[in-house]
Coordinates of C-alpha atoms in Angstrom, one line a residue:
R1 CA -11.2 -2.7 47.6
P2 CA -10.1 -2.8 51.2
D3 CA -6.4 -3.1 50.3
S4 CA -6.5 -0.2 47.8
T5 CA -8.3 1.9 50.4
L6 CA -5.5 1.2 52.9
K7 CA -2.8 2.0 50.3
K8 CA -4.6 5.3 49.5
E9 CA -4.5 6.3 53.2
Q10 CA -0.9 5.3 53.5
F11 CA -0.1 7.3 50.3
E12 CA -1.8 10.4 51.5
S13 CA -0.4 10.2 55.1
S14 CA 3.2 9.5 54.0
S15 CA 3.8 13.1 53.0
K16 CA 2.3 14.5 56.3
V17 CA 4.6 12.4 58.5
L18 CA 7.7 13.7 56.7
P19 CA 9.5 16.6 58.4
K20 CA 9.2 20.1 57.1
V21 CA 12.1 21.6 55.1
P22 CA 14.3 23.3 57.7
V23 CA 15.4 26.9 57.6
P24 CA 19.2 26.7 58.2
P25 CA 20.8 29.0 60.8
L26 CA 21.6 32.4 59.3
K27 CA 25.3 32.4 60.3
Q28 CA 25.8 28.9 58.8
T29 CA 24.4 29.9 55.4
L30 CA 26.4 33.2 55.3
D31 CA 29.7 31.4 56.3
N32 CA 29.0 28.7 53.6
Y33 CA 28.2 31.3 51.0
L34 CA 31.6 33.0 51.6
K35 CA 33.3 29.6 51.4
C36 CA 31.5 28.8 48.1
V37 CA 32.5 32.1 46.4
Q38 CA 35.9 33.0 47.7
H39 CA 38.0 31.0 45.2
L40 CA 35.7 32.1 42.3
V41 CA 36.1 35.9 42.5
K42 CA 39.0 38.2 42.7
E43 CA 40.6 39.0 46.1
E44 CA 39.4 42.7 46.1
Q45 CA 35.9 41.7 45.2
F46 CA 35.8 39.0 47.9
K47 CA 36.9 41.5 50.6
K48 CA 34.0 43.8 49.6
T49 CA 31.6 40.8 49.7
K50 CA 32.8 39.6 53.1
A51 CA 32.2 43.1 54.6
I52 CA 28.7 43.2 53.1
V53 CA 27.9 39.7 54.3
E54 CA 29.1 40.4 57.8
K55 CA 27.0 43.6 58.0
F56 CA 23.9 41.6 56.7
G57 CA 24.4 38.9 59.4
A58 CA 25.3 41.2 62.4
P59 CA 23.1 41.2 65.6
G60 CA 19.9 43.3 65.0
S61 CA 20.6 43.5 61.3
V62 CA 18.3 43.2 58.3
G63 CA 19.4 39.6 57.9
E64 CA 18.2 38.7 61.4
I65 CA 14.8 40.4 60.7
L66 CA 14.4 38.4 57.5
Q67 CA 15.5 35.2 59.1
K68 CA 12.8 35.7 61.8
K69 CA 10.1 36.2 59.2
L70 CA 11.3 33.1 57.3
L71 CA 11.0 31.0 60.5
E72 CA 7.5 32.3 61.0
R73 CA 6.7 31.3 57.4
K74 CA 8.1 27.8 58.0
D75 CA 5.6 27.4 60.9
K76 CA 2.6 28.3 58.7
K77 CA 3.4 26.5 55.5
A78 CA 3.9 22.8 54.7
N79 CA 7.0 23.9 52.7
W80 CA 8.3 27.4 53.1
V81 CA 10.4 27.5 49.9
Y82 CA 8.1 25.6 47.5
D83 CA 6.3 28.7 46.0
Y84 CA 9.5 30.8 46.0
W85 CA 11.5 28.1 44.2
L86 CA 8.7 27.4 41.6
E87 CA 8.4 31.1 40.8
D88 CA 12.1 31.8 40.6
M89 CA 13.1 28.7 38.8
Y90 CA 10.2 28.4 36.3
L91 CA 7.2 30.7 36.4
N92 CA 9.0 34.1 36.3
N93 CA 11.3 32.9 33.5
R94 CA 10.3 34.6 30.2
L95 CA 12.4 32.4 27.9
A96 CA 10.8 29.8 25.6
L97 CA 10.1 26.4 27.2
P98 CA 11.8 24.2 24.6
V99 CA 15.6 23.9 25.3
N100 CA 15.5 26.5 28.1
S101 CA 13.1 24.9 30.5
N102 CA 11.6 21.6 29.5
P103 CA 13.9 18.7 29.8
A104 CA 13.6 15.6 27.6
M105 CA 13.9 11.9 28.4
V106 CA 15.1 9.9 25.5
F107 CA 13.9 6.3 25.7
P108 CA 15.7 3.3 24.3
K109 CA 15.7 3.3 20.5
Q110 CA 12.9 1.3 18.9
A111 CA 13.1 -0.1 15.4
F112 CA 9.8 -0.2 13.3
R113 CA 9.2 -1.9 10.0
D114 CA 6.5 0.6 9.0
H115 CA 4.1 3.2 10.3
K116 CA 1.7 0.6 11.7
D117 CA 4.4 -0.8 13.9
A118 CA 5.1 2.7 15.2
L119 CA 1.3 3.1 15.9
R120 CA 1.2 -0.3 17.7
F121 CA 4.1 0.8 19.9
A122 CA 2.3 4.2 20.5
A123 CA -0.8 2.3 21.6
C124 CA 1.2 0.1 23.9
L125 CA 2.9 3.3 25.4
I126 CA -0.5 4.9 25.9
C127 CA -1.8 1.8 27.7
G128 CA 1.3 1.9 29.9
V129 CA 0.7 5.6 30.8
L130 CA -3.0 4.8 31.7
E131 CA -2.0 1.9 33.9
Y132 CA 0.5 4.1 35.7
K133 CA -2.1 6.8 36.1
T134 CA -4.5 4.3 37.6
L135 CA -1.8 3.4 40.2
I136 CA -1.5 7.1 41.0
D137 CA -5.2 7.8 41.1
T138 CA -5.9 4.8 43.4
R139 CA -2.8 5.6 45.5
Q140 CA -1.3 2.2 44.9
L141 CA 2.2 3.3 44.1
P142 CA 4.8 1.8 46.5
L143 CA 6.3 4.4 48.7
D144 CA 9.6 5.7 47.3
V145 CA 12.7 5.5 49.5
A146 CA 16.0 7.3 49.0
R147 CA 19.0 5.7 47.3
G148 CA 22.6 6.8 47.3
Q149 CA 23.5 9.1 50.1
L150 CA 21.4 8.5 53.3
A151 CA 19.6 5.6 51.5
G152 CA 16.4 4.2 52.9
T153 CA 14.8 7.5 54.0
P154 CA 11.1 7.7 52.9
L155 CA 10.4 10.3 50.2
C156 CA 7.5 12.7 49.5
M157 CA 5.1 11.3 46.9
A158 CA 3.2 14.6 46.3
Q159 CA 4.7 15.2 42.8
Y160 CA 3.1 12.1 41.5
Y161 CA -0.4 13.7 41.9
R162 CA 0.7 16.5 39.6
L163 CA 2.1 14.4 36.8
F164 CA -1.0 14.2 34.7
T165 CA -3.0 17.1 36.2
S166 CA -0.7 20.1 35.7
Y167 CA -0.8 22.8 33.1
R168 CA 1.5 25.8 32.7
Y169 CA -0.5 28.9 31.6
P170 CA 1.5 31.6 29.9
G171 CA 1.4 35.1 31.5
L172 CA 2.6 38.5 30.5
K173 CA 4.9 38.8 33.5
T174 CA 4.7 35.4 35.2
D175 CA 3.2 32.1 34.3
T176 CA 0.6 30.2 36.4
L177 CA 0.9 26.5 37.2
K178 CA -2.6 25.0 37.5
V179 CA -2.9 21.6 39.2
D180 CA -6.4 20.1 39.1
L181 CA -6.4 17.2 41.5
N182 CA -10.1 16.5 40.8
A183 CA -9.8 16.5 37.0
A184 CA -10.4 12.8 36.6
S185 CA -13.8 13.0 38.3
L186 CA -15.0 16.1 36.6
V187 CA -14.5 15.5 32.9
P188 CA -14.3 12.4 30.7
E189 CA -10.7 11.5 30.4
H190 CA -9.0 12.2 27.2
M191 CA -5.6 12.6 25.5
I192 CA -4.5 14.9 22.7
V193 CA -2.7 13.4 19.8
A194 CA -0.6 15.7 17.6
C195 CA 0.0 14.5 14.0
K196 CA 1.2 16.6 11.1
N197 CA 0.9 19.7 13.3
Q198 CA -2.9 19.0 13.8
F199 CA -4.4 18.2 17.2
F200 CA -7.0 15.4 17.8
L201 CA -9.1 14.5 20.7
L202 CA -8.6 10.8 21.7
D203 CA -11.3 9.8 24.2
I204 CA -9.9 6.9 26.3
V205 CA -13.2 5.9 27.7
A206 CA -16.2 4.7 25.7
N207 CA -19.5 3.6 27.4
N208 CA -17.8 3.8 30.8
K209 CA -15.1 1.4 29.7
Q210 CA -11.5 2.3 29.0
L211 CA -10.2 1.6 25.5
N212 CA -8.0 -1.4 25.2
E213 CA -4.7 -1.4 23.3
A214 CA -6.2 -2.7 20.0
E215 CA -8.9 0.0 20.1
I216 CA -6.3 2.7 20.8
F217 CA -4.3 1.5 17.8
L218 CA -7.3 1.7 15.5
Q219 CA -8.1 5.2 16.8
L220 CA -4.5 6.2 16.1
E221 CA -4.8 4.8 12.6
K222 CA -7.9 7.0 12.0
I223 CA -6.0 10.0 13.4
M224 CA -3.1 9.4 11.0
K225 CA -5.5 9.2 8.0
M226 CA -7.4 12.3 9.1
S227 CA -4.2 14.2 9.4
E228 CA -3.4 13.5 5.7
N229 CA -6.5 15.3 4.5
A230 CA -5.0 18.4 3.1
E231 CA -8.4 20.2 2.6
E232 CA -9.1 20.1 6.4
R233 CA -5.6 20.9 7.5
L234 CA -5.3 23.9 9.8
P235 CA -2.3 26.2 10.6
P236 CA 0.3 24.8 13.0
F237 CA -1.0 26.4 16.3
G238 CA 1.3 24.3 18.5
I239 CA 4.2 26.6 17.3
L240 CA 2.8 29.4 19.5
T241 CA 3.6 27.4 22.7
S242 CA 7.3 27.3 21.6
D243 CA 7.7 31.0 21.9
G244 CA 8.8 33.2 24.7
R245 CA 6.3 33.2 27.5
T246 CA 5.2 36.8 27.2
E247 CA 4.8 36.4 23.4
W248 CA 2.8 33.3 23.8
A249 CA 0.6 35.0 26.5
Q250 CA -0.1 37.8 24.1
A251 CA -0.9 35.4 21.3
R252 CA -3.2 33.4 23.6
E253 CA -5.1 36.6 24.4
A254 CA -5.7 37.0 20.6
L255 CA -6.8 33.3 20.2
I256 CA -9.4 33.3 23.0
K257 CA -11.4 36.0 21.4
D258 CA -12.9 33.2 19.3
Q259 CA -15.1 30.4 20.8
A260 CA -13.7 27.6 18.6
N261 CA -10.2 28.5 19.9
R262 CA -11.4 28.7 23.5
D263 CA -12.9 25.2 23.1
S264 CA -9.8 23.7 21.7
L265 CA -7.6 25.3 24.3
A266 CA -9.8 23.9 27.1
L267 CA -9.5 20.4 25.7
I268 CA -5.7 20.6 25.5
E269 CA -5.4 22.2 28.9
S270 CA -7.5 19.5 30.6
C271 CA -6.0 16.4 28.9
I272 CA -4.0 13.7 30.6
C273 CA -1.1 14.2 28.2
V274 CA -0.1 15.0 24.6
V275 CA 1.1 12.2 22.4
C276 CA 3.1 13.5 19.4
L277 CA 3.3 11.3 16.3
D278 CA 6.1 12.8 14.3
E279 CA 7.0 12.7 10.7
P280 CA 10.3 11.1 9.5
C281 CA 13.0 13.8 9.7
G282 CA 15.4 12.5 7.1
I283 CA 18.3 12.6 9.6
P284 CA 20.2 9.6 11.1
P285 CA 18.6 8.6 14.4
S286 CA 21.8 9.1 16.5
D287 CA 21.5 9.8 20.2
T288 CA 22.4 13.4 19.5
N289 CA 19.7 13.8 16.8
R290 CA 17.1 12.1 18.9
A291 CA 17.9 14.4 21.8
L292 CA 17.5 17.5 19.5
M293 CA 14.1 16.2 18.2
M294 CA 12.9 15.6 21.7
L295 CA 13.9 19.1 22.9
H296 CA 12.6 21.2 20.0
G297 CA 11.3 18.9 17.2
G298 CA 13.7 20.4 14.6
G299 CA 11.7 23.6 14.3
G300 CA 8.7 24.4 12.2
E301 CA 10.4 22.9 9.1
R302 CA 10.3 19.5 10.8
N303 CA 8.2 18.6 13.9
G304 CA 8.7 21.6 16.2
A305 CA 5.0 22.6 15.7
N306 CA 3.8 19.1 16.4
R307 CA 4.0 19.8 20.1
W308 CA 2.2 21.6 22.9
Y309 CA 5.0 22.7 25.2
D310 CA 2.8 23.9 28.1
K311 CA 1.6 20.4 29.0
S312 CA 3.7 18.8 31.7
M313 CA 3.6 15.3 30.1
Q314 CA 4.3 14.9 26.4
E315 CA 5.2 11.6 24.7
W316 CA 7.0 11.9 21.5
M317 CA 7.1 9.1 18.9
G318 CA 9.2 9.2 15.7
C319 CA 8.1 7.0 12.9
V320 CA 11.7 6.1 11.9
G321 CA 12.3 2.4 11.4
W322 CA 14.5 -0.3 10.1
C323 CA 13.8 -4.0 10.6
V324 CA 11.9 -5.1 13.7
S325 CA 8.1 -5.4 13.7
I326 CA 5.7 -5.2 16.7
P327 CA 3.4 -8.2 17.2
H328 CA -0.2 -7.7 16.0
L329 CA -2.8 -7.2 18.7
R330 CA -5.6 -9.8 19.0
E331 CA -7.9 -8.1 21.4
Y332 CA -11.7 -7.6 21.1
T333 CA -12.5 -4.2 19.6
R334 CA -15.7 -2.2 19.6
A335 CA -17.1 0.1 17.0
L336 CA -16.0 3.6 18.2
P337 CA -16.7 7.0 16.8
P338 CA -13.6 8.5 15.1
P339 CA -11.4 10.9 17.0
R340 CA -12.2 14.6 16.6
R341 CA -9.9 17.2 15.1
L342 CA -9.5 20.3 17.2
L343 CA -10.7 23.4 15.3
W344 CA -9.0 26.7 15.2
K345 CA -10.0 30.1 13.8
C346 CA -7.2 32.1 12.2
N347 CA -7.1 35.7 11.0
S348 CA -4.3 37.8 9.5
H349 CA -3.1 38.9 13.0
V350 CA -2.9 35.3 14.3
Q351 CA -1.2 34.2 11.1
A352 CA 1.5 36.8 11.6
L353 CA 1.9 35.6 15.2
L354 CA 2.3 32.0 14.0
E355 CA 5.0 33.1 11.5
A356 CA 6.9 35.1 14.1
S357 CA 6.8 32.2 16.6
G358 CA 8.1 29.9 13.9
D359 CA 11.0 32.2 13.1
R360 CA 12.0 32.5 16.8
L361 CA 11.9 28.7 17.3
Q362 CA 14.0 28.2 14.2
R363 CA 16.7 30.6 15.6
L364 CA 16.6 28.6 18.9
V365 CA 17.0 25.3 16.9
N366 CA 19.9 26.7 14.9
N367 CA 21.6 27.9 18.0
L368 CA 21.6 24.7 20.1
D369 CA 24.9 22.7 20.0
M370 CA 24.1 19.3 21.4
D371 CA 26.5 16.3 21.9
V372 CA 25.4 13.1 23.4
F373 CA 28.4 11.1 24.4
T374 CA 28.8 7.6 25.9
F375 CA 32.0 7.1 27.8
E376 CA 32.6 3.4 27.5
T377 CA 35.9 2.9 29.3
Y378 CA 34.3 2.5 32.7
G379 CA 31.2 3.2 34.7
K380 CA 30.1 3.4 38.3
E381 CA 31.5 -0.1 39.3
F382 CA 35.1 1.1 38.7
I383 CA 34.3 4.3 40.7
K384 CA 32.8 2.3 43.6
K385 CA 36.0 0.2 43.7
Q386 CA 37.9 3.4 44.4
K387 CA 35.6 3.8 47.5
M388 CA 34.2 7.0 46.0
S389 CA 30.6 8.2 45.3
P390 CA 30.0 7.9 41.6
D391 CA 28.0 11.2 41.5
A392 CA 30.8 13.1 43.3
F393 CA 33.5 11.5 41.1
I394 CA 31.6 12.5 37.9
Q395 CA 31.0 16.0 39.3
I396 CA 34.8 16.4 39.9
S397 CA 35.4 15.1 36.3
L398 CA 33.0 17.8 35.0
Q399 CA 35.0 20.5 36.9
L400 CA 38.2 19.1 35.4
A401 CA 36.7 19.2 31.9
F402 CA 35.6 22.8 32.3
Y403 CA 39.0 23.8 33.7
K404 CA 40.7 22.2 30.7
C405 CA 38.5 24.3 28.4
R406 CA 38.6 27.7 30.2
G407 CA 41.4 27.6 32.8
R408 CA 39.1 28.5 35.7
L409 CA 36.1 27.2 37.6
V410 CA 32.6 28.8 37.6
S411 CA 29.4 28.7 39.6
T412 CA 28.0 25.2 39.1
Y413 CA 24.4 24.0 39.7
E414 CA 23.7 20.3 40.5
S415 CA 20.2 19.4 41.4
A416 CA 19.7 18.0 45.0
S417 CA 16.4 16.3 45.8
L418 CA 14.6 17.6 48.9
R419 CA 12.0 14.8 48.7
R420 CA 12.9 13.8 52.3
F421 CA 10.6 16.7 53.3
Q422 CA 7.0 17.6 52.8
E423 CA 6.4 18.9 49.3
G424 CA 10.1 18.8 48.7
R425 CA 11.5 19.8 45.3
V426 CA 15.2 20.6 44.9
D427 CA 18.1 22.8 46.1
N428 CA 21.6 23.3 44.7
I429 CA 24.8 21.4 45.2
R430 CA 27.6 23.9 44.5
S431 CA 30.1 21.6 42.9
A432 CA 32.9 24.2 42.1
T433 CA 34.4 23.8 45.5
A434 CA 37.9 25.0 46.6
E435 CA 38.9 21.4 46.9
A436 CA 37.8 20.7 43.3
L437 CA 39.9 23.7 42.2
A438 CA 42.9 22.4 44.0
F439 CA 42.6 19.0 42.4
V440 CA 42.0 20.2 38.8
R441 CA 45.0 22.5 39.1
S442 CA 47.2 19.6 40.2
M443 CA 46.0 17.6 37.2
T444 CA 46.7 20.3 34.6
D445 CA 50.0 21.6 36.0
E446 CA 52.4 21.4 33.1
R447 CA 55.4 21.7 35.3
A448 CA 54.7 18.2 36.8
T449 CA 55.0 19.7 40.3
F450 CA 52.6 17.3 41.9
T451 CA 53.3 13.6 42.7
D452 CA 50.6 11.0 42.2
S453 CA 50.1 10.7 45.9
E454 CA 49.5 14.5 46.1
K455 CA 47.0 14.4 43.2
M456 CA 45.3 11.4 44.8
K457 CA 45.0 13.2 48.1
R458 CA 43.5 16.2 46.4
L459 CA 41.0 13.9 44.4
K460 CA 39.9 12.3 47.7
D461 CA 39.5 15.7 49.3
A462 CA 37.5 17.0 46.4
V463 CA 35.2 14.0 46.4
K464 CA 34.7 14.3 50.2
A465 CA 33.9 18.0 49.9
Q466 CA 31.4 17.2 47.1
T467 CA 29.8 14.4 49.1
D468 CA 29.6 16.5 52.3
Y469 CA 27.9 19.3 50.4
T470 CA 25.5 16.8 48.8
I471 CA 24.5 15.5 52.2
A472 CA 24.0 19.0 53.5
A473 CA 21.8 19.9 50.4
I474 CA 19.5 16.8 50.6
T475 CA 19.0 17.4 54.3
G476 CA 17.9 21.0 53.7
M477 CA 21.1 22.7 54.7
A478 CA 22.3 24.2 51.4
I479 CA 22.6 27.9 50.8
D480 CA 20.6 28.7 47.6
N481 CA 17.0 28.2 48.7
H482 CA 17.8 29.9 52.0
L483 CA 19.3 33.0 50.3
L484 CA 16.3 33.0 47.8
G485 CA 13.9 32.9 50.8
L486 CA 15.6 35.9 52.5
L487 CA 15.4 37.9 49.2
K488 CA 11.8 37.0 48.7
V489 CA 10.8 38.0 52.2
S490 CA 12.6 41.4 51.8
K491 CA 10.4 42.0 48.7
Q492 CA 7.2 41.0 50.5
L493 CA 8.1 43.5 53.3
N494 CA 8.7 46.2 50.6
M495 CA 12.2 46.7 51.9
E496 CA 14.9 48.2 49.8
K497 CA 16.8 45.3 48.3
P498 CA 19.5 44.3 50.8
E499 CA 23.1 45.0 49.7
I500 CA 24.1 41.4 49.8
F501 CA 21.7 40.7 46.9
C502 CA 22.9 43.7 44.8
D503 CA 26.6 42.7 45.2
E504 CA 28.5 41.7 42.1
T505 CA 29.5 38.4 43.8
Y506 CA 25.9 37.3 44.5
L507 CA 24.9 38.1 40.9
A508 CA 27.9 36.1 39.5
S509 CA 27.2 33.2 41.9
N510 CA 23.7 32.8 40.5
H511 CA 25.0 32.8 36.9
F512 CA 25.3 29.1 36.5
T513 CA 27.7 28.6 33.6
L514 CA 27.7 24.9 34.3
S515 CA 24.2 23.4 35.0
T516 CA 24.3 19.7 35.8
S517 CA 22.1 16.9 36.9
Q518 CA 22.4 13.1 37.5
V519 CA 19.4 11.2 36.1
P520 CA 20.2 7.5 36.6
T521 CA 18.0 4.8 35.0
T522 CA 17.8 1.0 35.0
V523 CA 17.5 0.9 31.2
E524 CA 19.5 2.4 28.3
M525 CA 18.0 6.0 28.2
F526 CA 19.1 9.5 29.0
C527 CA 17.9 13.0 29.9
C528 CA 18.9 16.2 28.2
Y529 CA 18.3 19.9 28.4
G530 CA 19.8 23.2 27.3
P531 CA 22.2 25.6 29.1
V532 CA 20.6 28.1 31.6
V533 CA 22.8 31.0 30.5
P534 CA 24.0 32.1 27.1
N535 CA 27.7 31.3 27.8
G536 CA 27.0 28.0 29.6
Y537 CA 26.7 24.3 29.4
G538 CA 23.7 22.1 30.2
T539 CA 25.2 18.7 31.2
C540 CA 23.1 15.7 32.3
Y541 CA 24.6 12.2 33.0
N542 CA 23.4 8.7 33.6
P543 CA 26.0 6.4 35.3
Q544 CA 25.7 2.8 34.3
P545 CA 27.7 -0.1 35.7
H546 CA 30.3 -0.1 32.9
H547 CA 29.7 3.1 31.0
I548 CA 28.4 6.7 31.5
V549 CA 26.0 8.5 29.2
F550 CA 26.5 12.3 29.0
S551 CA 24.4 14.9 27.2
V552 CA 26.2 18.2 26.8
A553 CA 24.4 21.3 25.4
S554 CA 25.7 24.8 24.6
F555 CA 24.8 27.6 22.2
W556 CA 26.6 28.0 18.8
E557 CA 26.3 31.8 19.0
N558 CA 28.6 32.0 22.0
T559 CA 32.2 31.7 21.1
E560 CA 33.3 30.7 24.6
T561 CA 31.5 27.4 24.4
S562 CA 31.7 24.2 22.3
S563 CA 29.9 21.0 23.2
A564 CA 32.4 19.0 21.1
V565 CA 35.4 20.6 22.8
F566 CA 33.8 20.1 26.3
V567 CA 33.2 16.4 25.5
K568 CA 36.8 15.9 24.3
A569 CA 38.1 17.5 27.6
L570 CA 35.6 15.3 29.6
N571 CA 36.8 12.1 27.9
E572 CA 40.4 13.1 28.5
G573 CA 39.8 13.9 32.1
L574 CA 37.9 10.7 32.9
L575 CA 40.8 8.7 31.4
E576 CA 43.4 10.7 33.3
I577 CA 41.6 10.2 36.6
R578 CA 41.3 6.5 35.9
D579 CA 45.1 6.3 35.2
L580 CA 45.8 8.2 38.4
C581 CA 43.7 5.8 40.4
N582 CA 45.3 2.7 38.8
R583 CA 48.8 4.0 39.3
S584 CA 48.1 4.8 42.9
A585 CA 46.5 1.3 43.5
T586 CA 49.6 -0.3 42.0
A587 CA 51.9 1.8 44.2
D588 CA 49.9 0.9 47.2
T589 CA 50.3 -2.9 46.5
K590 CA 54.0 -2.8 45.8
P591 CA 56.1 -4.5 48.5
P592 CA 58.2 -2.0 50.5
E593 CA 61.8 -1.7 49.3
S594 CA 64.4 -3.5 51.5
S595 CA 66.2 -1.2 53.9
P596 CA 69.6 0.1 52.7
V597 CA 72.7 -1.5 54.2
A598 CA 73.9 0.6 57.2
G599 CA 76.3 3.2 56.2
Q600 CA 75.2 3.3 52.5
P601 CA 73.6 6.5 51.3
R602 CA 69.9 6.5 50.2
K603 CA 69.1 7.2 46.5
S604 CA 67.5 10.6 46.1
G605 CA 64.9 9.2 43.7
K606 CA 65.6 11.9 41.1

């Protein structure tokens, strides 16, 4: 249609008119780096680091050579940091994808009367996915614009293209992300449905016509019945994708020696998405338990093998229900061939690999300490009334919670979107600022040295520092991507690794003990993920008008961390900051005391 053609052209040209991600000035990044780390390391260590940084940034130095090369790269590429960031953040990481890499989005809780209700909902969900994919394929999605800081700026839409066409292949040393933008036109579109650890091909087109919701429901019913056939049941091959990336790459090499396995892998790797129909787990469907099931499926004993973690889009459906039924579908349905079970060939070697992968997943499952916490006392409306950014306010609250637990601040990662630029992904907002440290110290000082007005000033200073860093990050002026780029260029030039990147401070500054992200939604749902280091926390939050949902994850094996202890400190801190704001507001509205009579002494106030 003419209107869709116009929208397609607008969609494709929108990214090209966006500016390129800038390369910040070298001196600016080095100065900001020192500012970010000074209060987090010991004085002697900082002196050493400062000398190393000054040497790196001196006229005619290695830093200037690398900066020049980075500027040349910027001129040649749509986005100079995209590949560097993708490799460093994801593809080079050898840890298992569940918990460590793949985040999960937990949708609003649904209540089903029986398994048919669950399948009707799954059919509805699949139709919604297909409708959304059509909007993407025909480039009819409205152009995204930024909200929050610098609202109204147009955003890059390129990531939408990759939503249903990406697949992460495991590699012995590094993974490969394959994006097939022409996939829809080359092969018949299909989804993969996982049920009872079996995988089934669900064709979504029959006789050149897409299946309707009622037809998809009938196909899902057939899949469920087929999965119950014990005689045809195959080993749980999905468990292999839960393993470390090198281990899965080795297992995949063993699998592809057989044609049947190659065929099944090809169908999974080219599908639109994987739909996981899970078995009841026998555990209460609390937010925490639903988060755990989304992240790792409960291990091989539950639904951990009913997944294919390499696929960028997986929809998970639990068949847990209580009382509500889904309306019956009254659409016309055609006689369709049944879905096809994917076949696998297994030998003793592959069987041993399956068992080893299952054992490693179970250890990961047993290690994850998750606590989903809804803070109900206030939400972003109260924070806005304080004339503060809700995101900055919550980040300061997380710093206070960590300080209450450990008596210090640590390198903190908060995702900052770079979608204002071509092919933009993210950079890091370093939330553990000197101003945040000054504030949390004033709030935890047992000697009551600080007045409310002093604490309030420190809170405002901390929120301003956080907001300023956020604006710098989303406009391409943060330090992490820039330093990563300089390091990567030095490797490409076969240089000896510059001293700045071998320094103890740099290594510590990239050990993100606190990994955080704001994922706001318009409905009651939340995002969750694991920590990025063994002694860390993974903390995601969703600020709503009158409450805030937090997911806090850590590892049981580490004695320094406890999600429950962190949540308790977070709750306390949020209440203490509210009380401080309320006391300060009351003090500000009190009428001034009448002037003392001339000649009478003033009261000391003690």
